[in-house]
mmCIF file with all atom_site columns, C-alpha atoms in Angstrom:
data_model
loop_
_atom_site.group_PDB
_atom_site.id
_atom_site.type_symbol
_atom_site.label_atom_id
_atom_site.label_alt_id
_atom_site.label_comp_id
_atom_site.label_asym_id
_atom_site.label_entity_id
_atom_site.label_seq_id
_atom_site.pdbx_PDB_ins_code
_atom_site.Cartn_x
_atom_site.Cartn_y
_atom_site.Cartn_z
_atom_site.occupancy
_atom_site.B_iso_or_equiv
_atom_site.pdbx_formal_charge
_atom_site.auth_seq_id
_atom_site.auth_comp_id
_atom_site.auth_asym_id
_atom_site.auth_atom_id
_atom_site.pdbx_PDB_model_num
ATOM 1   C CA . LEU A 1 1   ? -6.415  -33.201 40.878 1.00 91.00 ? 1   LEU A CA 1
ATOM 2   C CA . TRP A 1 2   ? -6.059  -30.979 43.951 1.00 89.00 ? 2   TRP A CA 1
ATOM 3   C CA . ASP A 1 3   ? -2.600  -32.412 44.688 1.00 94.00 ? 3   ASP A CA 1
ATOM 4   C CA . GLN A 1 4   ? -1.496  -31.630 41.139 1.00 95.00 ? 4   GLN A CA 1
ATOM 5   C CA . LEU A 1 5   ? -2.844  -28.084 41.325 1.00 92.00 ? 5   LEU A CA 1
ATOM 6   C CA . HIS A 1 6   ? -1.044  -27.574 44.622 1.00 92.00 ? 6   HIS A CA 1
ATOM 7   C CA . ALA A 1 7   ? 2.235   -28.855 43.158 1.00 94.00 ? 7   ALA A CA 1
ATOM 8   C CA . LEU A 1 8   ? 1.825   -26.623 40.098 1.00 95.00 ? 8   LEU A CA 1
ATOM 9   C CA . ALA A 1 9   ? 1.084   -23.602 42.305 1.00 92.00 ? 9   ALA A CA 1
ATOM 10  C CA . ARG A 1 10  ? 4.391   -24.143 44.127 1.00 93.00 ? 10  ARG A CA 1
ATOM 11  C CA . HIS A 1 11  ? 6.264   -24.040 40.802 1.00 95.00 ? 11  HIS A CA 1
ATOM 12  C CA . LEU A 1 12  ? 4.358   -20.975 39.586 1.00 96.00 ? 12  LEU A CA 1
ATOM 13  C CA . GLU A 1 13  ? 4.658   -18.946 42.810 1.00 95.00 ? 13  GLU A CA 1
ATOM 14  C CA . PRO A 1 14  ? 7.876   -17.111 41.726 1.00 96.00 ? 14  PRO A CA 1
ATOM 15  C CA . SER A 1 15  ? 6.240   -16.155 38.407 1.00 97.00 ? 15  SER A CA 1
ATOM 16  C CA . TYR A 1 16  ? 3.117   -15.007 40.252 1.00 96.00 ? 16  TYR A CA 1
ATOM 17  C CA . GLN A 1 17  ? 5.169   -12.804 42.579 1.00 97.00 ? 17  GLN A CA 1
ATOM 18  C CA . ALA A 1 18  ? 7.165   -11.395 39.654 1.00 98.00 ? 18  ALA A CA 1
ATOM 19  C CA . LEU A 1 19  ? 3.938   -10.593 37.787 1.00 98.00 ? 19  LEU A CA 1
ATOM 20  C CA . HIS A 1 20  ? 2.549   -8.852  40.872 1.00 97.00 ? 20  HIS A CA 1
ATOM 21  C CA . ALA A 1 21  ? 5.697   -6.734  41.160 1.00 97.00 ? 21  ALA A CA 1
ATOM 22  C CA . TYR A 1 22  ? 5.559   -5.927  37.424 1.00 98.00 ? 22  TYR A CA 1
ATOM 23  C CA . VAL A 1 23  ? 1.955   -4.679  37.623 1.00 98.00 ? 23  VAL A CA 1
ATOM 24  C CA . LEU A 1 24  ? 2.846   -2.431  40.564 1.00 97.00 ? 24  LEU A CA 1
ATOM 25  C CA . GLN A 1 25  ? 5.684   -0.798  38.600 1.00 97.00 ? 25  GLN A CA 1
ATOM 26  C CA . ALA A 1 26  ? 3.200   1.006   36.322 1.00 97.00 ? 26  ALA A CA 1
ATOM 27  C CA . PRO A 1 27  ? 2.554   4.718   37.048 1.00 95.00 ? 27  PRO A CA 1
ATOM 28  C CA . VAL A 1 28  ? -1.220  4.127   36.773 1.00 96.00 ? 28  VAL A CA 1
ATOM 29  C CA . ILE A 1 29  ? -3.069  0.913   37.598 1.00 98.00 ? 29  ILE A CA 1
ATOM 30  C CA . GLY A 1 30  ? -6.691  -0.113  37.850 1.00 97.00 ? 30  GLY A CA 1
ATOM 31  C CA . ALA A 1 31  ? -8.037  -1.928  40.906 1.00 97.00 ? 31  ALA A CA 1
ATOM 32  C CA . ASP A 1 32  ? -11.299 -3.767  41.470 1.00 95.00 ? 32  ASP A CA 1
ATOM 33  C CA . GLU A 1 33  ? -12.833 -6.609  43.443 1.00 95.00 ? 33  GLU A CA 1
ATOM 34  C CA . THR A 1 34  ? -15.799 -8.922  43.000 1.00 94.00 ? 34  THR A CA 1
ATOM 35  C CA . THR A 1 35  ? -17.513 -11.764 44.802 1.00 93.00 ? 35  THR A CA 1
ATOM 36  C CA . TRP A 1 36  ? -15.786 -15.164 44.727 1.00 90.00 ? 36  TRP A CA 1
ATOM 37  C CA . ARG A 1 37  ? -18.230 -17.837 45.797 1.00 85.00 ? 37  ARG A CA 1
ATOM 38  C CA . LEU A 1 38  ? -17.082 -20.868 47.746 1.00 81.00 ? 38  LEU A CA 1
ATOM 39  C CA . LEU A 1 39  ? -18.406 -24.342 46.947 1.00 74.00 ? 39  LEU A CA 1
ATOM 40  C CA . GLU A 1 40  ? -19.509 -25.291 50.459 1.00 73.00 ? 40  GLU A CA 1
ATOM 41  C CA . LYS A 1 41  ? -23.218 -24.925 51.094 1.00 75.00 ? 41  LYS A CA 1
ATOM 42  C CA . GLY A 1 42  ? -24.038 -21.974 53.300 1.00 70.00 ? 42  GLY A CA 1
ATOM 43  C CA . SER A 1 43  ? -20.446 -20.714 53.353 1.00 70.00 ? 43  SER A CA 1
ATOM 44  C CA . LYS A 1 44  ? -19.650 -17.031 53.120 1.00 80.00 ? 44  LYS A CA 1
ATOM 45  C CA . SER A 1 45  ? -18.355 -15.472 49.934 1.00 85.00 ? 45  SER A CA 1
ATOM 46  C CA . TRP A 1 46  ? -14.737 -14.565 49.426 1.00 91.00 ? 46  TRP A CA 1
ATOM 47  C CA . TYR A 1 47  ? -13.508 -11.929 46.972 1.00 95.00 ? 47  TYR A CA 1
ATOM 48  C CA . ALA A 1 48  ? -11.367 -11.832 43.851 1.00 96.00 ? 48  ALA A CA 1
ATOM 49  C CA . TRP A 1 49  ? -9.210  -8.693  43.871 1.00 97.00 ? 49  TRP A CA 1
ATOM 50  C CA . ALA A 1 50  ? -7.500  -7.492  40.697 1.00 97.00 ? 50  ALA A CA 1
ATOM 51  C CA . ALA A 1 51  ? -4.804  -4.947  39.856 1.00 98.00 ? 51  ALA A CA 1
ATOM 52  C CA . VAL A 1 52  ? -4.226  -4.223  36.184 1.00 98.00 ? 52  VAL A CA 1
ATOM 53  C CA . ARG A 1 53  ? -1.887  -2.283  33.925 1.00 97.00 ? 53  ARG A CA 1
ATOM 54  C CA . GLU A 1 54  ? -2.083  -2.034  30.127 1.00 94.00 ? 54  GLU A CA 1
ATOM 55  C CA . ASP A 1 55  ? -0.414  -5.389  29.463 1.00 96.00 ? 55  ASP A CA 1
ATOM 56  C CA . ALA A 1 56  ? -0.836  -7.447  32.641 1.00 98.00 ? 56  ALA A CA 1
ATOM 57  C CA . VAL A 1 57  ? -3.225  -8.260  35.489 1.00 98.00 ? 57  VAL A CA 1
ATOM 58  C CA . ILE A 1 58  ? -2.749  -9.852  38.900 1.00 97.00 ? 58  ILE A CA 1
ATOM 59  C CA . TYR A 1 59  ? -5.506  -11.560 40.911 1.00 96.00 ? 59  TYR A CA 1
ATOM 60  C CA . ARG A 1 60  ? -5.700  -12.316 44.629 1.00 95.00 ? 60  ARG A CA 1
ATOM 61  C CA . ILE A 1 61  ? -8.416  -14.277 46.423 1.00 92.00 ? 61  ILE A CA 1
ATOM 62  C CA . ALA A 1 62  ? -9.158  -12.881 49.891 1.00 93.00 ? 62  ALA A CA 1
ATOM 63  C CA . GLY A 1 63  ? -11.658 -13.576 52.630 1.00 90.00 ? 63  GLY A CA 1
ATOM 64  C CA . SER A 1 64  ? -12.783 -9.951  52.928 1.00 91.00 ? 64  SER A CA 1
ATOM 65  C CA . ARG A 1 65  ? -13.229 -6.608  51.152 1.00 92.00 ? 65  ARG A CA 1
ATOM 66  C CA . SER A 1 66  ? -11.352 -4.741  53.881 1.00 93.00 ? 66  SER A CA 1
ATOM 67  C CA . ALA A 1 67  ? -8.621  -2.117  53.629 1.00 93.00 ? 67  ALA A CA 1
ATOM 68  C CA . ASP A 1 68  ? -6.199  -4.843  54.736 1.00 94.00 ? 68  ASP A CA 1
ATOM 69  C CA . ALA A 1 69  ? -7.181  -6.936  51.709 1.00 95.00 ? 69  ALA A CA 1
ATOM 70  C CA . ALA A 1 70  ? -6.698  -3.875  49.485 1.00 95.00 ? 70  ALA A CA 1
ATOM 71  C CA . GLU A 1 71  ? -3.263  -3.365  51.030 1.00 95.00 ? 71  GLU A CA 1
ATOM 72  C CA . ALA A 1 72  ? -2.272  -6.971  50.280 1.00 95.00 ? 72  ALA A CA 1
ATOM 73  C CA . LEU A 1 73  ? -3.116  -6.231  46.632 1.00 96.00 ? 73  LEU A CA 1
ATOM 74  C CA . LEU A 1 74  ? -1.485  -2.781  46.367 1.00 96.00 ? 74  LEU A CA 1
ATOM 75  C CA . ARG A 1 75  ? 1.463   -3.427  48.727 1.00 93.00 ? 75  ARG A CA 1
ATOM 76  C CA . ASP A 1 76  ? 3.683   -0.316  48.794 1.00 90.00 ? 76  ASP A CA 1
ATOM 77  C CA . TYR A 1 77  ? 2.388   1.082   45.486 1.00 94.00 ? 77  TYR A CA 1
ATOM 78  C CA . GLN A 1 78  ? 2.947   4.838   45.075 1.00 92.00 ? 78  GLN A CA 1
ATOM 79  C CA . GLY A 1 79  ? 1.355   5.708   41.715 1.00 94.00 ? 79  GLY A CA 1
ATOM 80  C CA . VAL A 1 80  ? -2.237  6.412   40.700 1.00 96.00 ? 80  VAL A CA 1
ATOM 81  C CA . VAL A 1 81  ? -4.946  3.839   41.457 1.00 97.00 ? 81  VAL A CA 1
ATOM 82  C CA . MET A 1 82  ? -8.022  4.036   39.227 1.00 96.00 ? 82  MET A CA 1
ATOM 83  C CA . CYS A 1 83  ? -11.017 2.454   40.973 1.00 95.00 ? 83  CYS A CA 1
ATOM 84  C CA . ASP A 1 84  ? -14.695 2.766   41.781 1.00 91.00 ? 84  ASP A CA 1
ATOM 85  C CA . GLY A 1 85  ? -16.033 4.377   44.952 1.00 89.00 ? 85  GLY A CA 1
ATOM 86  C CA . TYR A 1 86  ? -15.598 1.390   47.246 1.00 90.00 ? 86  TYR A CA 1
ATOM 87  C CA . GLY A 1 87  ? -14.475 2.669   50.653 1.00 91.00 ? 87  GLY A CA 1
ATOM 88  C CA . ALA A 1 88  ? -11.607 0.215   51.269 1.00 93.00 ? 88  ALA A CA 1
ATOM 89  C CA . TYR A 1 89  ? -9.403  2.082   48.782 1.00 93.00 ? 89  TYR A CA 1
ATOM 90  C CA . ALA A 1 90  ? -10.082 5.464   50.398 1.00 91.00 ? 90  ALA A CA 1
ATOM 91  C CA . SER A 1 91  ? -9.452  4.010   53.872 1.00 92.00 ? 91  SER A CA 1
ATOM 92  C CA . LEU A 1 92  ? -6.152  2.563   52.716 1.00 92.00 ? 92  LEU A CA 1
ATOM 93  C CA . GLU A 1 93  ? -5.171  5.840   51.041 1.00 92.00 ? 93  GLU A CA 1
ATOM 94  C CA . GLU A 1 94  ? -5.819  7.734   54.300 1.00 91.00 ? 94  GLU A CA 1
ATOM 95  C CA . ARG A 1 95  ? -3.834  5.156   56.281 1.00 91.00 ? 95  ARG A CA 1
ATOM 96  C CA . ARG A 1 96  ? -0.911  5.402   53.849 1.00 89.00 ? 96  ARG A CA 1
ATOM 97  C CA . LYS A 1 97  ? -0.915  9.211   53.872 1.00 89.00 ? 97  LYS A CA 1
ATOM 98  C CA . ALA A 1 98  ? -0.925  9.271   57.673 1.00 88.00 ? 98  ALA A CA 1
ATOM 99  C CA . TRP A 1 99  ? 1.958   6.799   57.731 1.00 86.00 ? 99  TRP A CA 1
ATOM 100 C CA . ALA A 1 100 ? 3.865   8.808   55.104 1.00 84.00 ? 100 ALA A CA 1
ATOM 101 C CA . ALA A 1 101 ? 3.405   11.995  57.155 1.00 85.00 ? 101 ALA A CA 1
ATOM 102 C CA . LEU A 1 102 ? 4.883   10.281  60.217 1.00 86.00 ? 102 LEU A CA 1
ATOM 103 C CA . GLN A 1 103 ? 7.622   8.223   58.586 1.00 83.00 ? 103 GLN A CA 1
ATOM 104 C CA . GLY A 1 104 ? 8.315   10.114  55.380 1.00 79.00 ? 104 GLY A CA 1
ATOM 105 C CA . GLY A 1 105 ? 7.773   8.686   51.911 1.00 76.00 ? 105 GLY A CA 1
ATOM 106 C CA . ALA A 1 106 ? 4.744   8.771   49.643 1.00 80.00 ? 106 ALA A CA 1
ATOM 107 C CA . SER A 1 107 ? 1.304   7.244   49.317 1.00 86.00 ? 107 SER A CA 1
ATOM 108 C CA . PHE A 1 108 ? -0.710  6.362   46.236 1.00 93.00 ? 108 PHE A CA 1
ATOM 109 C CA . THR A 1 109 ? -3.318  8.697   44.736 1.00 93.00 ? 109 THR A CA 1
ATOM 110 C CA . LEU A 1 110 ? -6.888  7.653   43.994 1.00 94.00 ? 110 LEU A CA 1
ATOM 111 C CA . ALA A 1 111 ? -8.452  8.455   40.631 1.00 95.00 ? 111 ALA A CA 1
ATOM 112 C CA . HIS A 1 112 ? -12.105 7.563   40.255 1.00 94.00 ? 112 HIS A CA 1
ATOM 113 C CA . CYS A 1 113 ? -13.870 6.135   37.246 1.00 90.00 ? 113 CYS A CA 1
ATOM 114 C CA . TRP A 1 114 ? -16.117 8.319   35.078 1.00 94.00 ? 114 TRP A CA 1
ATOM 115 C CA . ALA A 1 115 ? -17.899 5.208   33.791 1.00 93.00 ? 115 ALA A CA 1
ATOM 116 C CA . HIS A 1 116 ? -19.286 4.501   37.260 1.00 92.00 ? 116 HIS A CA 1
ATOM 117 C CA . LEU A 1 117 ? -20.683 8.030   37.571 1.00 95.00 ? 117 LEU A CA 1
ATOM 118 C CA . ARG A 1 118 ? -22.058 7.784   34.036 1.00 96.00 ? 118 ARG A CA 1
ATOM 119 C CA . ARG A 1 119 ? -23.900 4.576   35.003 1.00 95.00 ? 119 ARG A CA 1
ATOM 120 C CA . LYS A 1 120 ? -25.553 6.344   37.961 1.00 95.00 ? 120 LYS A CA 1
ATOM 121 C CA . LEU A 1 121 ? -26.641 9.209   35.724 1.00 97.00 ? 121 LEU A CA 1
ATOM 122 C CA . ILE A 1 122 ? -28.028 6.833   33.087 1.00 97.00 ? 122 ILE A CA 1
ATOM 123 C CA . ASP A 1 123 ? -30.157 5.223   35.817 1.00 96.00 ? 123 ASP A CA 1
ATOM 124 C CA . ALA A 1 124 ? -31.582 8.681   36.594 1.00 96.00 ? 124 ALA A CA 1
ATOM 125 C CA . GLU A 1 125 ? -32.049 9.888   33.002 1.00 95.00 ? 125 GLU A CA 1
ATOM 126 C CA . LYS A 1 126 ? -35.545 8.536   32.315 1.00 95.00 ? 126 LYS A CA 1
ATOM 127 C CA . PRO A 1 127 ? -37.298 10.264  35.249 1.00 96.00 ? 127 PRO A CA 1
ATOM 128 C CA . TYR A 1 128 ? -34.924 13.262  35.063 1.00 96.00 ? 128 TYR A CA 1
ATOM 129 C CA . PRO A 1 129 ? -34.348 14.253  31.404 1.00 95.00 ? 129 PRO A CA 1
ATOM 130 C CA . GLN A 1 130 ? -32.137 17.163  32.519 1.00 95.00 ? 130 GLN A CA 1
ATOM 131 C CA . VAL A 1 131 ? -29.428 14.546  33.124 1.00 97.00 ? 131 VAL A CA 1
ATOM 132 C CA . LYS A 1 132 ? -28.838 14.382  29.369 1.00 97.00 ? 132 LYS A CA 1
ATOM 133 C CA . ILE A 1 133 ? -26.507 17.392  29.418 1.00 97.00 ? 133 ILE A CA 1
ATOM 134 C CA . ALA A 1 134 ? -24.312 15.797  32.103 1.00 97.00 ? 134 ALA A CA 1
ATOM 135 C CA . LEU A 1 135 ? -24.087 12.591  30.062 1.00 97.00 ? 135 LEU A CA 1
ATOM 136 C CA . GLU A 1 136 ? -23.108 14.619  26.996 1.00 97.00 ? 136 GLU A CA 1
ATOM 137 C CA . TRP A 1 137 ? -20.288 16.285  28.942 1.00 98.00 ? 137 TRP A CA 1
ATOM 138 C CA . ILE A 1 138 ? -18.959 12.920  30.107 1.00 97.00 ? 138 ILE A CA 1
ATOM 139 C CA . GLY A 1 139 ? -19.185 11.673  26.521 1.00 97.00 ? 139 GLY A CA 1
ATOM 140 C CA . GLU A 1 140 ? -17.149 14.691  25.455 1.00 97.00 ? 140 GLU A CA 1
ATOM 141 C CA . LEU A 1 141 ? -14.429 13.764  27.971 1.00 97.00 ? 141 LEU A CA 1
ATOM 142 C CA . TYR A 1 142 ? -14.194 10.351  26.342 1.00 97.00 ? 142 TYR A CA 1
ATOM 143 C CA . ARG A 1 143 ? -14.099 11.932  22.861 1.00 97.00 ? 143 ARG A CA 1
ATOM 144 C CA . VAL A 1 144 ? -11.151 14.126  23.855 1.00 97.00 ? 144 VAL A CA 1
ATOM 145 C CA . GLU A 1 145 ? -9.204  11.056  25.020 1.00 95.00 ? 145 GLU A CA 1
ATOM 146 C CA . ARG A 1 146 ? -10.099 9.042   21.928 1.00 96.00 ? 146 ARG A CA 1
ATOM 147 C CA . THR A 1 147 ? -9.266  11.850  19.499 1.00 96.00 ? 147 THR A CA 1
ATOM 148 C CA . VAL A 1 148 ? -5.776  12.325  20.938 1.00 95.00 ? 148 VAL A CA 1
ATOM 149 C CA . ARG A 1 149 ? -5.060  8.587   21.006 1.00 92.00 ? 149 ARG A CA 1
ATOM 150 C CA . GLU A 1 150 ? -6.292  8.076   17.434 1.00 93.00 ? 150 GLU A CA 1
ATOM 151 C CA . SER A 1 151 ? -3.990  10.831  16.182 1.00 91.00 ? 151 SER A CA 1
ATOM 152 C CA . ALA A 1 152 ? -1.087  8.658   17.433 1.00 83.00 ? 152 ALA A CA 1
ATOM 153 C CA . PRO A 1 153 ? 1.174   11.529  18.546 1.00 85.00 ? 153 PRO A CA 1
ATOM 154 C CA . ALA A 1 154 ? 4.847   10.839  19.122 1.00 90.00 ? 154 ALA A CA 1
ATOM 155 C CA . ASP A 1 155 ? 4.515   11.952  22.762 1.00 92.00 ? 155 ASP A CA 1
ATOM 156 C CA . LEU A 1 156 ? 1.100   10.589  23.761 1.00 90.00 ? 156 LEU A CA 1
ATOM 157 C CA . HIS A 1 157 ? 1.343   11.479  27.452 1.00 89.00 ? 157 HIS A CA 1
ATOM 158 C CA . ARG A 1 158 ? 2.289   15.102  26.763 1.00 94.00 ? 158 ARG A CA 1
ATOM 159 C CA . GLU A 1 159 ? -0.504  15.490  24.200 1.00 95.00 ? 159 GLU A CA 1
ATOM 160 C CA . LEU A 1 160 ? -3.065  13.940  26.551 1.00 94.00 ? 160 LEU A CA 1
ATOM 161 C CA . ALA A 1 161 ? -1.967  16.207  29.384 1.00 94.00 ? 161 ALA A CA 1
ATOM 162 C CA . GLY A 1 162 ? -2.288  19.236  27.112 1.00 96.00 ? 162 GLY A CA 1
ATOM 163 C CA . ALA A 1 163 ? -5.753  18.256  25.873 1.00 96.00 ? 163 ALA A CA 1
ATOM 164 C CA . ARG A 1 164 ? -6.932  17.587  29.404 1.00 95.00 ? 164 ARG A CA 1
ATOM 165 C CA . GLN A 1 165 ? -5.799  21.034  30.551 1.00 96.00 ? 165 GLN A CA 1
ATOM 166 C CA . GLN A 1 166 ? -7.010  22.950  27.487 1.00 96.00 ? 166 GLN A CA 1
ATOM 167 C CA . ILE A 1 167 ? -10.293 21.120  26.778 1.00 97.00 ? 167 ILE A CA 1
ATOM 168 C CA . SER A 1 168 ? -11.296 18.581  29.416 1.00 97.00 ? 168 SER A CA 1
ATOM 169 C CA . ARG A 1 169 ? -10.776 20.865  32.410 1.00 97.00 ? 169 ARG A CA 1
ATOM 170 C CA . GLY A 1 170 ? -13.441 23.256  31.103 1.00 97.00 ? 170 GLY A CA 1
ATOM 171 C CA . ILE A 1 171 ? -15.874 20.385  30.534 1.00 97.00 ? 171 ILE A CA 1
ATOM 172 C CA . VAL A 1 172 ? -15.262 19.068  34.046 1.00 97.00 ? 172 VAL A CA 1
ATOM 173 C CA . ASP A 1 173 ? -15.828 22.554  35.500 1.00 97.00 ? 173 ASP A CA 1
ATOM 174 C CA . GLN A 1 174 ? -19.174 22.804  33.694 1.00 97.00 ? 174 GLN A CA 1
ATOM 175 C CA . LEU A 1 175 ? -20.220 19.399  34.970 1.00 97.00 ? 175 LEU A CA 1
ATOM 176 C CA . ARG A 1 176 ? -19.180 20.285  38.521 1.00 97.00 ? 176 ARG A CA 1
ATOM 177 C CA . ASP A 1 177 ? -21.208 23.492  38.393 1.00 97.00 ? 177 ASP A CA 1
ATOM 178 C CA . TRP A 1 178 ? -24.233 21.535  37.127 1.00 97.00 ? 178 TRP A CA 1
ATOM 179 C CA . LEU A 1 179 ? -23.914 18.958  39.920 1.00 96.00 ? 179 LEU A CA 1
ATOM 180 C CA . LEU A 1 180 ? -23.675 21.683  42.559 1.00 95.00 ? 180 LEU A CA 1
ATOM 181 C CA . HIS A 1 181 ? -26.659 23.669  41.323 1.00 96.00 ? 181 HIS A CA 1
ATOM 182 C CA . THR A 1 182 ? -29.115 20.993  40.188 1.00 96.00 ? 182 THR A CA 1
ATOM 183 C CA . PRO A 1 183 ? -31.835 20.532  42.828 1.00 94.00 ? 183 PRO A CA 1
ATOM 184 C CA . ALA A 1 184 ? -32.830 16.951  43.653 1.00 94.00 ? 184 ALA A CA 1
ATOM 185 C CA . LEU A 1 185 ? -34.348 15.023  46.534 1.00 95.00 ? 185 LEU A CA 1
ATOM 186 C CA . SER A 1 186 ? -31.611 13.124  48.327 1.00 92.00 ? 186 SER A CA 1
ATOM 187 C CA . GLU A 1 187 ? -33.324 9.728   47.976 1.00 95.00 ? 187 GLU A CA 1
ATOM 188 C CA . SER A 1 188 ? -34.189 10.158  44.290 1.00 96.00 ? 188 SER A CA 1
ATOM 189 C CA . LEU A 1 189 ? -32.114 8.542   41.558 1.00 96.00 ? 189 LEU A CA 1
ATOM 190 C CA . LEU A 1 190 ? -30.802 11.960  40.590 1.00 96.00 ? 190 LEU A CA 1
ATOM 191 C CA . GLY A 1 191 ? -30.043 12.857  44.199 1.00 96.00 ? 191 GLY A CA 1
ATOM 192 C CA . LYS A 1 192 ? -28.143 9.602   44.677 1.00 96.00 ? 192 LYS A CA 1
ATOM 193 C CA . ALA A 1 193 ? -26.137 10.192  41.490 1.00 96.00 ? 193 ALA A CA 1
ATOM 194 C CA . ILE A 1 194 ? -25.219 13.716  42.603 1.00 96.00 ? 194 ILE A CA 1
ATOM 195 C CA . HIS A 1 195 ? -24.266 12.457  46.073 1.00 95.00 ? 195 HIS A CA 1
ATOM 196 C CA . TYR A 1 196 ? -22.129 9.715   44.503 1.00 94.00 ? 196 TYR A CA 1
ATOM 197 C CA . ALA A 1 197 ? -20.333 12.280  42.330 1.00 95.00 ? 197 ALA A CA 1
ATOM 198 C CA . ASP A 1 198 ? -19.797 14.608  45.270 1.00 94.00 ? 198 ASP A CA 1
ATOM 199 C CA . GLY A 1 199 ? -18.234 11.857  47.400 1.00 91.00 ? 199 GLY A CA 1
ATOM 200 C CA . LEU A 1 200 ? -15.794 10.903  44.648 1.00 93.00 ? 200 LEU A CA 1
ATOM 201 C CA . TRP A 1 201 ? -15.107 14.365  43.236 1.00 94.00 ? 201 TRP A CA 1
ATOM 202 C CA . PRO A 1 202 ? -11.435 14.686  44.257 1.00 92.00 ? 202 PRO A CA 1
ATOM 203 C CA . GLY A 1 203 ? -10.736 11.395  42.441 1.00 92.00 ? 203 GLY A CA 1
ATOM 204 C CA . LEU A 1 204 ? -12.829 12.361  39.440 1.00 93.00 ? 204 LEU A CA 1
#
């Protein structure tokens, strides 16, 4: 069975590489990684890395969660990478920007995921009911996106950009002000959520 899989992989390699290149042509992609367990007893875990666009996804199995592994996934990508707060992406972005400053060219831009911040705030909501307003603001950001998409405008990207500037920007400013002025102990669930948001704010 292994021999047959190996032979099939050799035939599929050009398609795999073409799919990888296709995903990286999109102006915005998502990136993520998760544990990939090996069968040997006591062996360390590897990781399944993924890059996705609206109609395709590419996976890579790697032995680490390092910036080098992220670079093998993203290659010379220069668009927007939507991801969580895992540090390998930020490290790679800094490396690329430094290289671009020296050699010319461009790097990619990180955009962080509101769903991850929302999850942190939900964890804090029960002991800190004041979190409800922040969750409502994030929900409103999602409603703005959904409303524009459901109206099926002829120029979706222009309409989304307009709604984000005219409506979402004000919501984000309110949320930022709340995060900056809400007191919380650093080790509390609320404090951790605020710290998480602060660390990812440029991408949010």
